[in-house]
Coordinates of N, CA and C in Angstrom, one line a residue:
X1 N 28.5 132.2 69.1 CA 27.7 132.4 67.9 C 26.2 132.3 68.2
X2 N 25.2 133.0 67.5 CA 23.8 133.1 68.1 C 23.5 132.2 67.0
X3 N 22.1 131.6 67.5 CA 21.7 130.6 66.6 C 21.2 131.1 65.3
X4 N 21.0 132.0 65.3 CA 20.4 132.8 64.4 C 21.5 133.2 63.2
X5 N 22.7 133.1 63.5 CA 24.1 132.9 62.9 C 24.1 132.0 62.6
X6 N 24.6 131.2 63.7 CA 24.6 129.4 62.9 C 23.5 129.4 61.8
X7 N 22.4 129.3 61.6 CA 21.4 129.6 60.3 C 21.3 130.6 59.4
X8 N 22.2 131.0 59.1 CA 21.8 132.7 58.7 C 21.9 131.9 57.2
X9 N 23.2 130.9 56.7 CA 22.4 130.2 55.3 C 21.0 129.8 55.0
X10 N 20.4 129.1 56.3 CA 19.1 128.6 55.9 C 18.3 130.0 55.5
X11 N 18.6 131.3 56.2 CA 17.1 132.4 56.4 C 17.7 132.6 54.5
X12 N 19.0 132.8 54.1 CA 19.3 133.6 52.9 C 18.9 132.3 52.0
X13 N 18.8 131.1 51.8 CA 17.9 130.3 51.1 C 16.5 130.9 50.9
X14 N 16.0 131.0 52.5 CA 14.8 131.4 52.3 C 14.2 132.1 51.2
X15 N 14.9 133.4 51.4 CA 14.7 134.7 51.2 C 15.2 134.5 49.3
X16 N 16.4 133.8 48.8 CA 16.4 133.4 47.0 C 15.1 132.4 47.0
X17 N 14.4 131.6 47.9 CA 13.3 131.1 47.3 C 12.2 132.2 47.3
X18 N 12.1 133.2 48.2 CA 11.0 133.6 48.0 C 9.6 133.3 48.9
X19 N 10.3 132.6 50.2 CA 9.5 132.0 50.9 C 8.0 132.8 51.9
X20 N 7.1 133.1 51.7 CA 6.3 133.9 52.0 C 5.8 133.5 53.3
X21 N 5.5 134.8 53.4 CA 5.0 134.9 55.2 C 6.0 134.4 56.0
X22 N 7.3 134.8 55.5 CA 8.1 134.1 56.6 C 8.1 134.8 58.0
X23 N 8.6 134.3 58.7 CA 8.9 134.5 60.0 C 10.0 134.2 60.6
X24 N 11.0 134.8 61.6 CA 11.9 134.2 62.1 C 12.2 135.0 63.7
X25 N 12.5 134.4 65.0 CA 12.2 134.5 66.0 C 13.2 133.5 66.7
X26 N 14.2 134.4 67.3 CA 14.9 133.3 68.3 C 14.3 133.6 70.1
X27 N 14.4 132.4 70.7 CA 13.8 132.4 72.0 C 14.3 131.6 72.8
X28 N 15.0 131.5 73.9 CA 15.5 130.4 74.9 C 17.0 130.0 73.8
X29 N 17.6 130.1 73.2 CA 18.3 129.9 72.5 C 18.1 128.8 71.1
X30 N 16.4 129.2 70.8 CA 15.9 128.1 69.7 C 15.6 129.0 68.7
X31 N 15.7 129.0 67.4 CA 15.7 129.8 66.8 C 14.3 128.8 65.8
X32 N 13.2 130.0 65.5 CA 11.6 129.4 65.7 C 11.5 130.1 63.4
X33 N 11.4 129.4 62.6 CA 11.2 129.8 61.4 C 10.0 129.2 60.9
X34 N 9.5 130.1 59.9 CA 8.2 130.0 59.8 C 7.8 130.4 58.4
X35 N 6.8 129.8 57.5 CA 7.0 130.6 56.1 C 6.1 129.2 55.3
X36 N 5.9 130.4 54.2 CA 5.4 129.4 52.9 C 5.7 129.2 51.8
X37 N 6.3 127.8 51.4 CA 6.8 127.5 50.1 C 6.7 127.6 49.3
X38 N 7.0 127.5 47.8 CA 5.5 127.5 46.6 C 5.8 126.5 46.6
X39 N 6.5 125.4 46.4 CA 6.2 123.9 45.7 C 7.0 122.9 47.2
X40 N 6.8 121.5 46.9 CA 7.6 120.4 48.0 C 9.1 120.6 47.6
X41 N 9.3 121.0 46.1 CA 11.2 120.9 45.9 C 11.5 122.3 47.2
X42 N 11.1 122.8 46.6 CA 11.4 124.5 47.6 C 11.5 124.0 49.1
X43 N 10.7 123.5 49.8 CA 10.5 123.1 51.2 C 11.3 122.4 51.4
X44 N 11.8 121.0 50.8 CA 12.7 120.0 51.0 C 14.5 120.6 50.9
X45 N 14.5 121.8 50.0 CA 15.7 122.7 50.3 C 16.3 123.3 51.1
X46 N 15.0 123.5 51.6 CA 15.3 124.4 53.5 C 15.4 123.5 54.0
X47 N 14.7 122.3 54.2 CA 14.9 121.0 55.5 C 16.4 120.6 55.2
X48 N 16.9 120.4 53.4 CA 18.4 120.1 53.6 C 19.2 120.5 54.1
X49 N 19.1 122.2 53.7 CA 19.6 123.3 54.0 C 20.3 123.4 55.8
X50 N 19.0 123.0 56.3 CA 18.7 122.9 57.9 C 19.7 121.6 58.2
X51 N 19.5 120.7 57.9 CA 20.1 119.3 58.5 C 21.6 119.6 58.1
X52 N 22.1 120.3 56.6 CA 23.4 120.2 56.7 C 24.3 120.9 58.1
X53 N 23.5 122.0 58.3 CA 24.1 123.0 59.5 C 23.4 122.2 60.8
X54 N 22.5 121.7 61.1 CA 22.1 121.5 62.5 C 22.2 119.8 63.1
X55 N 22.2 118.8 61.3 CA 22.3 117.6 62.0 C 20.7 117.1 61.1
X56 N 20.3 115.7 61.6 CA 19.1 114.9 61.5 C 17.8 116.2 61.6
X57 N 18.2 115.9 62.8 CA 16.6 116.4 63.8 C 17.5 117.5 65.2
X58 N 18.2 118.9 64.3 CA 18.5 119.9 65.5 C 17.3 120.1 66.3
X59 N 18.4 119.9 67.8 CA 17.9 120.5 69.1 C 17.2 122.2 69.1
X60 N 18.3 122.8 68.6 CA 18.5 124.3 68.3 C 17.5 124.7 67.7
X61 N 16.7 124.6 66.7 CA 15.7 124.9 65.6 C 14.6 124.4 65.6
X62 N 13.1 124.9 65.3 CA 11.7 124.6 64.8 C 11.8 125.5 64.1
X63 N 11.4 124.7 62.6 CA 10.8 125.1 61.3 C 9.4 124.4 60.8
X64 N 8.5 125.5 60.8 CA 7.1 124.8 60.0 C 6.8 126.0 58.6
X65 N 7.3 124.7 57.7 CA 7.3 125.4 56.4 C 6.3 125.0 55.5
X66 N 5.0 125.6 55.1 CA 3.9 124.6 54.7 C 4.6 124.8 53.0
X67 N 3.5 124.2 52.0 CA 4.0 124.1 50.5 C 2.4 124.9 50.2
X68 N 2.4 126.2 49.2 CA 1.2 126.4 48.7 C 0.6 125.9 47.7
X69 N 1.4 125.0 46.8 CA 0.7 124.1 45.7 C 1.6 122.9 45.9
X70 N 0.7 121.5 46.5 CA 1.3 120.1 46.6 C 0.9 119.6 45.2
X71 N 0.1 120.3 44.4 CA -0.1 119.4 43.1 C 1.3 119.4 42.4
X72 N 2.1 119.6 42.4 CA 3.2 119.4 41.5 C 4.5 119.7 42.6
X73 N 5.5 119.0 42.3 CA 6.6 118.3 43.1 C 7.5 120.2 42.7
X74 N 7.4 121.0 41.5 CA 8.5 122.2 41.5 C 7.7 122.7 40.1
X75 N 8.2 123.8 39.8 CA 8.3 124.5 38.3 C 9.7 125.2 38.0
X76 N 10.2 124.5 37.1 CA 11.4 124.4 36.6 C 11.8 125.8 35.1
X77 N 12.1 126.7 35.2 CA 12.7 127.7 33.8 C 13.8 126.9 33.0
X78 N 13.7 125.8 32.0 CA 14.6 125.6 31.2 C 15.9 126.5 30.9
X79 N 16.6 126.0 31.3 CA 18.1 127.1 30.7 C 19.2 126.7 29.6
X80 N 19.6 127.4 28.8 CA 20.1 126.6 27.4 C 21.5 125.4 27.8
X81 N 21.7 124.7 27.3 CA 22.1 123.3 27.6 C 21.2 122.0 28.3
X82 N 19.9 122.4 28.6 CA 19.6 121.3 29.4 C 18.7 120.3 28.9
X83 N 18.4 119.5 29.1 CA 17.6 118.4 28.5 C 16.8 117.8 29.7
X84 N 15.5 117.5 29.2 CA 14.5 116.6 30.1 C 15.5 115.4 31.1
X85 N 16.6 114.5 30.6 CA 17.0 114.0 31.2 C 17.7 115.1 32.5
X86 N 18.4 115.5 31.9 CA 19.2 116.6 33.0 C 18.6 116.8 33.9
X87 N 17.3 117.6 34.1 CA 16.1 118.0 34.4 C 15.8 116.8 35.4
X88 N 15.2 115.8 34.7 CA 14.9 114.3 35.9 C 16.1 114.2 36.6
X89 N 17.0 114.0 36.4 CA 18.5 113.8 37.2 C 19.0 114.5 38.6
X90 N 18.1 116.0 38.2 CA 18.8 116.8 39.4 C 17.2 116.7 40.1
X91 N 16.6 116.9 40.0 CA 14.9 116.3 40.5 C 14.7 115.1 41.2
X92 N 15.2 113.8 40.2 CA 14.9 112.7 40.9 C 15.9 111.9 41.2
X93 N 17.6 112.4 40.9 CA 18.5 111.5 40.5 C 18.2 110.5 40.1
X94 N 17.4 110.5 38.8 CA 17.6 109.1 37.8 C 16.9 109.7 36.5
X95 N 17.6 110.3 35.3 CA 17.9 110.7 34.4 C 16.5 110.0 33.4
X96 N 16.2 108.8 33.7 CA 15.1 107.9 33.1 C 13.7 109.1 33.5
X97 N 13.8 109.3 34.1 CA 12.3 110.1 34.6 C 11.9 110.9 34.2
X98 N 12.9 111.1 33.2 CA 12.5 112.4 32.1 C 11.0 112.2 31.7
X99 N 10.6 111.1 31.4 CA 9.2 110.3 30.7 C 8.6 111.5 31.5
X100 N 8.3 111.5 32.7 CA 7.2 111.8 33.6 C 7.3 113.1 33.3
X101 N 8.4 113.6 33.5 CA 8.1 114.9 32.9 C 7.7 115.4 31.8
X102 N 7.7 114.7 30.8 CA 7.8 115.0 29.3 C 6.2 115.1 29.7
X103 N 5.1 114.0 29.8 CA 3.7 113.7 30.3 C 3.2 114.7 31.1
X104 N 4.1 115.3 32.2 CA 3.3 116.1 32.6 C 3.4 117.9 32.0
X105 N 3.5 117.6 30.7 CA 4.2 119.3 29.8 C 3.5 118.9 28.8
X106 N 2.8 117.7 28.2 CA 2.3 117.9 27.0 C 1.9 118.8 26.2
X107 N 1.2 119.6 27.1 CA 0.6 120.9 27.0 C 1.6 122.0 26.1
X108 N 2.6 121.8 26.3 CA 3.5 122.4 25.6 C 4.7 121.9 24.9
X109 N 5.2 120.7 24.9 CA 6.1 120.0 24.5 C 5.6 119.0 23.6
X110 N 6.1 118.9 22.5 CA 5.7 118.0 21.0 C 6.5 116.6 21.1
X111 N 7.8 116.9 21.7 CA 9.0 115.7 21.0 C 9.7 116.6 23.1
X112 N 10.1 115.1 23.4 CA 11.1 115.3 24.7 C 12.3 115.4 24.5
X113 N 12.9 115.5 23.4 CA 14.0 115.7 23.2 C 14.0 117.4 22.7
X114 N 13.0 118.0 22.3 CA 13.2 119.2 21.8 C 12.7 119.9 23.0
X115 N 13.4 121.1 24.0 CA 12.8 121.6 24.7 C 13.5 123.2 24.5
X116 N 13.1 124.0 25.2 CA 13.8 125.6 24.8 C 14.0 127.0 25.7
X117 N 15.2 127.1 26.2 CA 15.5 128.1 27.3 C 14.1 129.1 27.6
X118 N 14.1 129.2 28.7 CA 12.5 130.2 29.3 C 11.1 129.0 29.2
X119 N 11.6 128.5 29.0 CA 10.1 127.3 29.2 C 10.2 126.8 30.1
X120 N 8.7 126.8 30.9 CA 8.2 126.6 32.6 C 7.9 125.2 32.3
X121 N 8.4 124.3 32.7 CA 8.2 122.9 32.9 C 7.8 122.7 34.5
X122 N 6.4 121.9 34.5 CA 5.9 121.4 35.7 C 7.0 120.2 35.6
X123 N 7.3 120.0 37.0 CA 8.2 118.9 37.8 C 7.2 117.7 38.3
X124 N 6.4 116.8 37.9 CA 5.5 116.6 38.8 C 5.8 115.7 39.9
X125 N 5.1 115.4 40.6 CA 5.0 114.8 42.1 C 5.0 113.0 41.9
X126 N 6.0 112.6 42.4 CA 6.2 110.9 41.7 C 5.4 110.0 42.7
X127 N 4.7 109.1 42.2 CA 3.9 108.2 43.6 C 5.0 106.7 44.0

C-alpha cells in the first residue's frame, strides 16, 4: 500500500473542509501535505484525522497546515435540533461552555436558549 493510500482519508477530509492551497506530494516514501485551514477546529481535524491512521507523531508523513483566521476557534451553521449546549459539548466537551458562546454571538443572539437552523455562530477560542 502507498502512503498516499494509507492517507487517502486524511486528503478526502481535506478536500470536505475545503482546505486551500493544498498540496500533496509523496517522496522517499513520505507522503509531504500542505494547505490552508479556515479556522484551528478545521486544522485540529486533519492532525486527528492523521494520528488516527499514522500514530502520535508518524514517521511516514509531514503536514504543515497553517489556520487563515486564529481569531476564533470555528464557525459553526446551526442545524435544527441543536442547542448552544450541544454546540459547546461537541467543541469543548463540556456542555457548560455554551456561556462563551452565547458572548461571543451577541451580535445576533437575544436569549441562549433560543437559537435557529442556518445561523453562523462564531466558536470562539477558549484561554
Amino acid at each position: 500500500m502507498s502512503v498516499k493510500a494509507k492517507y487517502q482519508a486524511v486528503l478526502d477530509l481535506g478536500e470536505e473542509l475545503a482546505i486551500k492551497d493544498g498540496s500533496v506530494t509523496e517522496e522517499g516514501g513520505i507522503l509531504k501535505i500542505k494547505g490552508q485551514a479556515a479556522t484551528q477546529y478545521e486544522k485540529n481535524a486533519i492532525w486527528d484525522k492523521i494520528k488516527e491512521i499514522g500514530g502520535q507523531s508518524p514517521s511516514d508523513l509531514k503536514a504543515n497546515i497553517t489556520v487563515a483566521d486564529e481569531s476564533i476557534y470555528h464557525r459553526h451553521t446551526v442545524k435544527g435540533g441543536e442547542s448552544l449546549s450541544k454546540i459547546a459539548k461537541h467543541y469543548y466537551g463540556d456542555p457548560m461552555k455554551y456561556k462563551q458562546i452565547f458572548e461571543a454571538n451577541t451580535n445576533i443572539l437575544k436569549n441562549p436558549d433560543v437559537i435557529h437552523p442556518d445561523q453562523v455562530l462564531v466558536i470562539p477560542n477558549l484561554s
